[in-house]
Short mmCIF file of C-alpha atoms and ligand atoms in Angstrom, two decimals:
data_model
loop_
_atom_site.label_atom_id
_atom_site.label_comp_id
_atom_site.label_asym_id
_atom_site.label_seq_id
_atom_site.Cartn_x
_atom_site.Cartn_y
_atom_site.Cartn_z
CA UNK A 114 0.00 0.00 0.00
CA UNK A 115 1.52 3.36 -0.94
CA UNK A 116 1.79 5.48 1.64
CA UNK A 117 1.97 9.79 0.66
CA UNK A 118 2.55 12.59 3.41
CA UNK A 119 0.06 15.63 3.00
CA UNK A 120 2.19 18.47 4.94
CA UNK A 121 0.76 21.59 6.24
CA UNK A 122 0.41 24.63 8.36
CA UNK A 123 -4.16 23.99 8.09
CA UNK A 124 -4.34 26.59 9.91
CA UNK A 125 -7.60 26.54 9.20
CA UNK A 126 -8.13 23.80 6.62
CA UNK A 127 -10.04 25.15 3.74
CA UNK A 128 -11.96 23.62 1.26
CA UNK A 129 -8.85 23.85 -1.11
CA UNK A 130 -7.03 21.61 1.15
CA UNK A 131 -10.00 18.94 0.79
CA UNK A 132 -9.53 18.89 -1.91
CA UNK A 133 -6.29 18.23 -2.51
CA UNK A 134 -6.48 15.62 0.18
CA UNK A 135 -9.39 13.72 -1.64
CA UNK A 136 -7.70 13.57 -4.93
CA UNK A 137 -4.73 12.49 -3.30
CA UNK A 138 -6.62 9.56 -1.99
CA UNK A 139 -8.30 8.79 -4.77
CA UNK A 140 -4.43 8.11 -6.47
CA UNK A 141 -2.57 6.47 -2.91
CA UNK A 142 -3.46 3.72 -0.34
CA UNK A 143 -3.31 6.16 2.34
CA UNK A 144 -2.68 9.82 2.96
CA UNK A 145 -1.53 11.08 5.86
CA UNK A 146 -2.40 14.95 6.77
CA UNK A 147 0.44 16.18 8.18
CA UNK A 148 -0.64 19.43 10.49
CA UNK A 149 2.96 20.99 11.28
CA UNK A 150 2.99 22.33 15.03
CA UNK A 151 6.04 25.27 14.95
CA UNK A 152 5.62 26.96 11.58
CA UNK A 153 6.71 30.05 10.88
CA UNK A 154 4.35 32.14 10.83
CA UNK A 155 1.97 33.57 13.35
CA UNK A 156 -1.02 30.99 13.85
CA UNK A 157 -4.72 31.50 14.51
CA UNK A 158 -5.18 28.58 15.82
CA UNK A 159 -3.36 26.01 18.04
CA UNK A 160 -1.98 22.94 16.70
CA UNK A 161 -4.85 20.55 18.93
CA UNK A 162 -7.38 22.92 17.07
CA UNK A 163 -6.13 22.64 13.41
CA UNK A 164 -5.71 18.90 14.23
CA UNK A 165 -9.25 18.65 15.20
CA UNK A 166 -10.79 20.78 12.47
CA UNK A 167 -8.78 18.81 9.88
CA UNK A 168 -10.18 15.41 11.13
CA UNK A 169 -13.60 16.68 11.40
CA UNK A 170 -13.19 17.97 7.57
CA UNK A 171 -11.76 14.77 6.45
CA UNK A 172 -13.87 12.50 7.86
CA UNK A 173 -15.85 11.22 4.68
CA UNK A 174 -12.64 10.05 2.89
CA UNK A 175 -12.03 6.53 4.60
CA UNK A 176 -7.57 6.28 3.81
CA UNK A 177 -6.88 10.19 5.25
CA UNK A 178 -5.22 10.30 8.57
CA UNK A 179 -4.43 13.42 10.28
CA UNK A 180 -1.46 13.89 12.69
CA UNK A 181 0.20 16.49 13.71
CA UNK A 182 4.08 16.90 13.45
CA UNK A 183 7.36 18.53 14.72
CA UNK A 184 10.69 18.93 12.82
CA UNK A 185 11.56 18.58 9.21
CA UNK A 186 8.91 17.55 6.94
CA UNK A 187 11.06 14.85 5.43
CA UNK A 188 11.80 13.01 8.43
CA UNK A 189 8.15 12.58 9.67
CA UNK A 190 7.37 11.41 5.75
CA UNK A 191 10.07 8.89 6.32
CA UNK A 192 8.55 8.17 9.85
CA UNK A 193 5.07 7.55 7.93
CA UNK A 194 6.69 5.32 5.62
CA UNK A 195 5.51 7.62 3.13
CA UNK A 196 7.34 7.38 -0.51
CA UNK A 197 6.08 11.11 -1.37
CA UNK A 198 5.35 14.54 -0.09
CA UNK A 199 1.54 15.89 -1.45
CA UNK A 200 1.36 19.59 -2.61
CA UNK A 201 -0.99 21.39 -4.00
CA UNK A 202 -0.34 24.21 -6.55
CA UNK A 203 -3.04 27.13 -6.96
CA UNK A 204 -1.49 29.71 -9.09
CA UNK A 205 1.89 29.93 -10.73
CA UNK A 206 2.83 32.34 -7.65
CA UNK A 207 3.00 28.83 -5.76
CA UNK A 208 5.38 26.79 -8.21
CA UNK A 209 8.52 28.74 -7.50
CA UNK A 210 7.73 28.18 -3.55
CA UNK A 211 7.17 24.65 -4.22
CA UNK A 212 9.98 23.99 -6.09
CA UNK A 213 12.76 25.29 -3.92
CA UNK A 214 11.59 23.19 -1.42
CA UNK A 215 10.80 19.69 -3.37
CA UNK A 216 14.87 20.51 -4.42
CA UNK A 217 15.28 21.04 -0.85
CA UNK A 218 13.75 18.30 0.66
CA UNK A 219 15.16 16.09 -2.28
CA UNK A 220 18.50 16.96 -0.86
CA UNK A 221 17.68 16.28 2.75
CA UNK A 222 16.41 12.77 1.87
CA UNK A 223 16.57 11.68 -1.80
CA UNK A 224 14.02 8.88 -1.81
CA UNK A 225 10.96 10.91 -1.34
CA UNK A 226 9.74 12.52 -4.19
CA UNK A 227 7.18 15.17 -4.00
CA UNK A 228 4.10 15.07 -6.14
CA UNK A 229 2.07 18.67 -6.86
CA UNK A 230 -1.75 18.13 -7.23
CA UNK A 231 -3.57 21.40 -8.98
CA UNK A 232 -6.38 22.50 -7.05
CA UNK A 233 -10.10 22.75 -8.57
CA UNK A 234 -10.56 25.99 -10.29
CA UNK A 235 -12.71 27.28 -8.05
CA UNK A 236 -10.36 27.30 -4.83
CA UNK A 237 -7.50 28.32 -7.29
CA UNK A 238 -7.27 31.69 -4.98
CA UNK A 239 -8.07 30.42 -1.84
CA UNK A 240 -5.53 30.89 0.89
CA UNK A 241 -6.47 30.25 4.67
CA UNK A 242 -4.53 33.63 4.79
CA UNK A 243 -7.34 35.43 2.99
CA UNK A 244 -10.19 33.23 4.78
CA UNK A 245 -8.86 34.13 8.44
CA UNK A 246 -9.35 37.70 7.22
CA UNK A 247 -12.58 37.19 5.25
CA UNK A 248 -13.79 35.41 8.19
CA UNK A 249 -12.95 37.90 10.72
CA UNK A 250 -14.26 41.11 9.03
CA UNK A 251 -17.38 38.85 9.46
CA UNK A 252 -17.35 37.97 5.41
CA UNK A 253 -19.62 34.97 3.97
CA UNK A 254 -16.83 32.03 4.07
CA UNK A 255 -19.56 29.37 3.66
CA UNK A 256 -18.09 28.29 -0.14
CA UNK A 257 -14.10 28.59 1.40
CA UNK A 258 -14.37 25.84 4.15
CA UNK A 259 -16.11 22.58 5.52
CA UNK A 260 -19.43 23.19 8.31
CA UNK A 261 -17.18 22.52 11.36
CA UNK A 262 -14.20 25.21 10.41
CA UNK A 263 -17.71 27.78 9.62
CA UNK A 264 -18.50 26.80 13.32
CA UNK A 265 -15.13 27.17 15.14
CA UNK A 266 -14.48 30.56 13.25
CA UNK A 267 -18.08 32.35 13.84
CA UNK A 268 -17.57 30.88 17.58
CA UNK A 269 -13.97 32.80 17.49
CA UNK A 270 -14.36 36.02 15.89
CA UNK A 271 -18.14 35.85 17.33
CA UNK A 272 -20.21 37.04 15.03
CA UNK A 273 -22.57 35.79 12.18
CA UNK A 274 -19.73 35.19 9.40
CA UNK A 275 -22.26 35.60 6.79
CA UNK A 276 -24.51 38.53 7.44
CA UNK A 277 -25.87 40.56 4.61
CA UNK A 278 -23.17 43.25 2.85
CA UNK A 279 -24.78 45.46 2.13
CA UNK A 280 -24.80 48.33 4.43
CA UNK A 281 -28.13 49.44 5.91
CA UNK A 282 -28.33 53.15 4.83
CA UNK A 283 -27.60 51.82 1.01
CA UNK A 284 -31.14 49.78 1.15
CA UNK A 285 -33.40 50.96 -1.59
P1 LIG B 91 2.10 25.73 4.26
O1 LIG B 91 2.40 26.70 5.36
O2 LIG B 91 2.92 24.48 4.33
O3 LIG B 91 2.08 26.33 2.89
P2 LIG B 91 -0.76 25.60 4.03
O4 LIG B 91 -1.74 25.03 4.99
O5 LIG B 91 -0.86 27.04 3.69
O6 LIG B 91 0.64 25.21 4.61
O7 LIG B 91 -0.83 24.78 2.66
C1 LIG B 91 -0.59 23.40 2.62
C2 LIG B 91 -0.59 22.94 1.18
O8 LIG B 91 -1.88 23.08 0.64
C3 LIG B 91 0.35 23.72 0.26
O9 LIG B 91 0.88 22.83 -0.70
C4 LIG B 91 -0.55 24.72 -0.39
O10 LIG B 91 -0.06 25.11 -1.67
C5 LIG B 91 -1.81 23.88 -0.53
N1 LIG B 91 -2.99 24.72 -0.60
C6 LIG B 91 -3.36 25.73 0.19
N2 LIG B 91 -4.53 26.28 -0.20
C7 LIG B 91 -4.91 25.57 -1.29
C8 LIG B 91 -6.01 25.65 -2.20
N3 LIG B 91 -6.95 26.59 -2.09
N4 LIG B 91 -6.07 24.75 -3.19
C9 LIG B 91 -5.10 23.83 -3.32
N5 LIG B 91 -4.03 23.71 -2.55
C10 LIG B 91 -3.93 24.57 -1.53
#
């Protein structure tokens, strides 16, 4: 059974991620979401959260495990078992990104290739960068993300995430 590593920072997991995770598993035995705990960047939400929101996305595809990880990416793929690292590519903005660090993790351990899924046209600019700001301005993010990440981020920014908006004094 071929094993593939799904890396990420989820932070939340979006509806572009799901999608990359299902077509991965529609190619591999099994795919393991990989939430990585110390990235660099500031987080929204901690690593039990995006760990929890990722398995409650992923739920419906029966070979996706989630787990979360410390250290370099290559390492817990080799820990896995995993013969590849799982990308996904939105724009061409993300190849150069991805690239430097397939060559990089190619040098760190040679035997793990890395394979770049392109996302479904209509999560082509969907970043969880954008959502997390969508989301807090109190934007509709029902079409960028699964039920349960709708639920966590109304609960943390609390407010409807999907009012009408269109400002009052602009009604007809
Ligand atoms: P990282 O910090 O490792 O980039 P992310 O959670 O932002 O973690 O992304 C994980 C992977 O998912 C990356 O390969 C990224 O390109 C991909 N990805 C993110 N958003 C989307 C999307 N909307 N469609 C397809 N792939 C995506």
């Amino acid at each position: 059974m071929t094993i593939v590593l799904y890396p990420g920072t989820f932070d939340p997991i979006t509806r572009g991620h799901v999608d990359i995770a299902s077509r991965a598993a529609a190619l591999f035995g099994t795919v393991v979401v990989g939430v990585y705990d110390t990235p660099n960047k500031s987080l929204l939400f901690d690593t039990a959260t995006r760990v929890r929101l990722a398995k409650g996305a992923l739920t419906h595809i029966e070979n996706v495990r989630v787990i979360a990880y410390q250290g370099l990416t290559v390492d817990f793929a080799q820990e896995c078992g995993a013969v590849a690292i799982v990308r996904g590519l939105r724009a061409y903005s993300d190849f150069e990104n991805e690239l430097q660090m397939a060559h990089q993790n190619r040098a760190l351990r040679p035997l793990i290739e890395t394979v770049c899924l392109m996302t479904s046209l209509e999560y082509s600019y969907l970043s969880s960068t954008l959502l997390r700001e969508v989301a807090r301005l109190g934007g509709d993010i029902r079409s960028l993300v699964p039920e349960n990440v709708e639920l966590e981020l109304e609960a943390r920014f609390g407010a409807e995430t999907h009012h009408d908006a269109i400002p009052r004094h602009l009604h007809s």
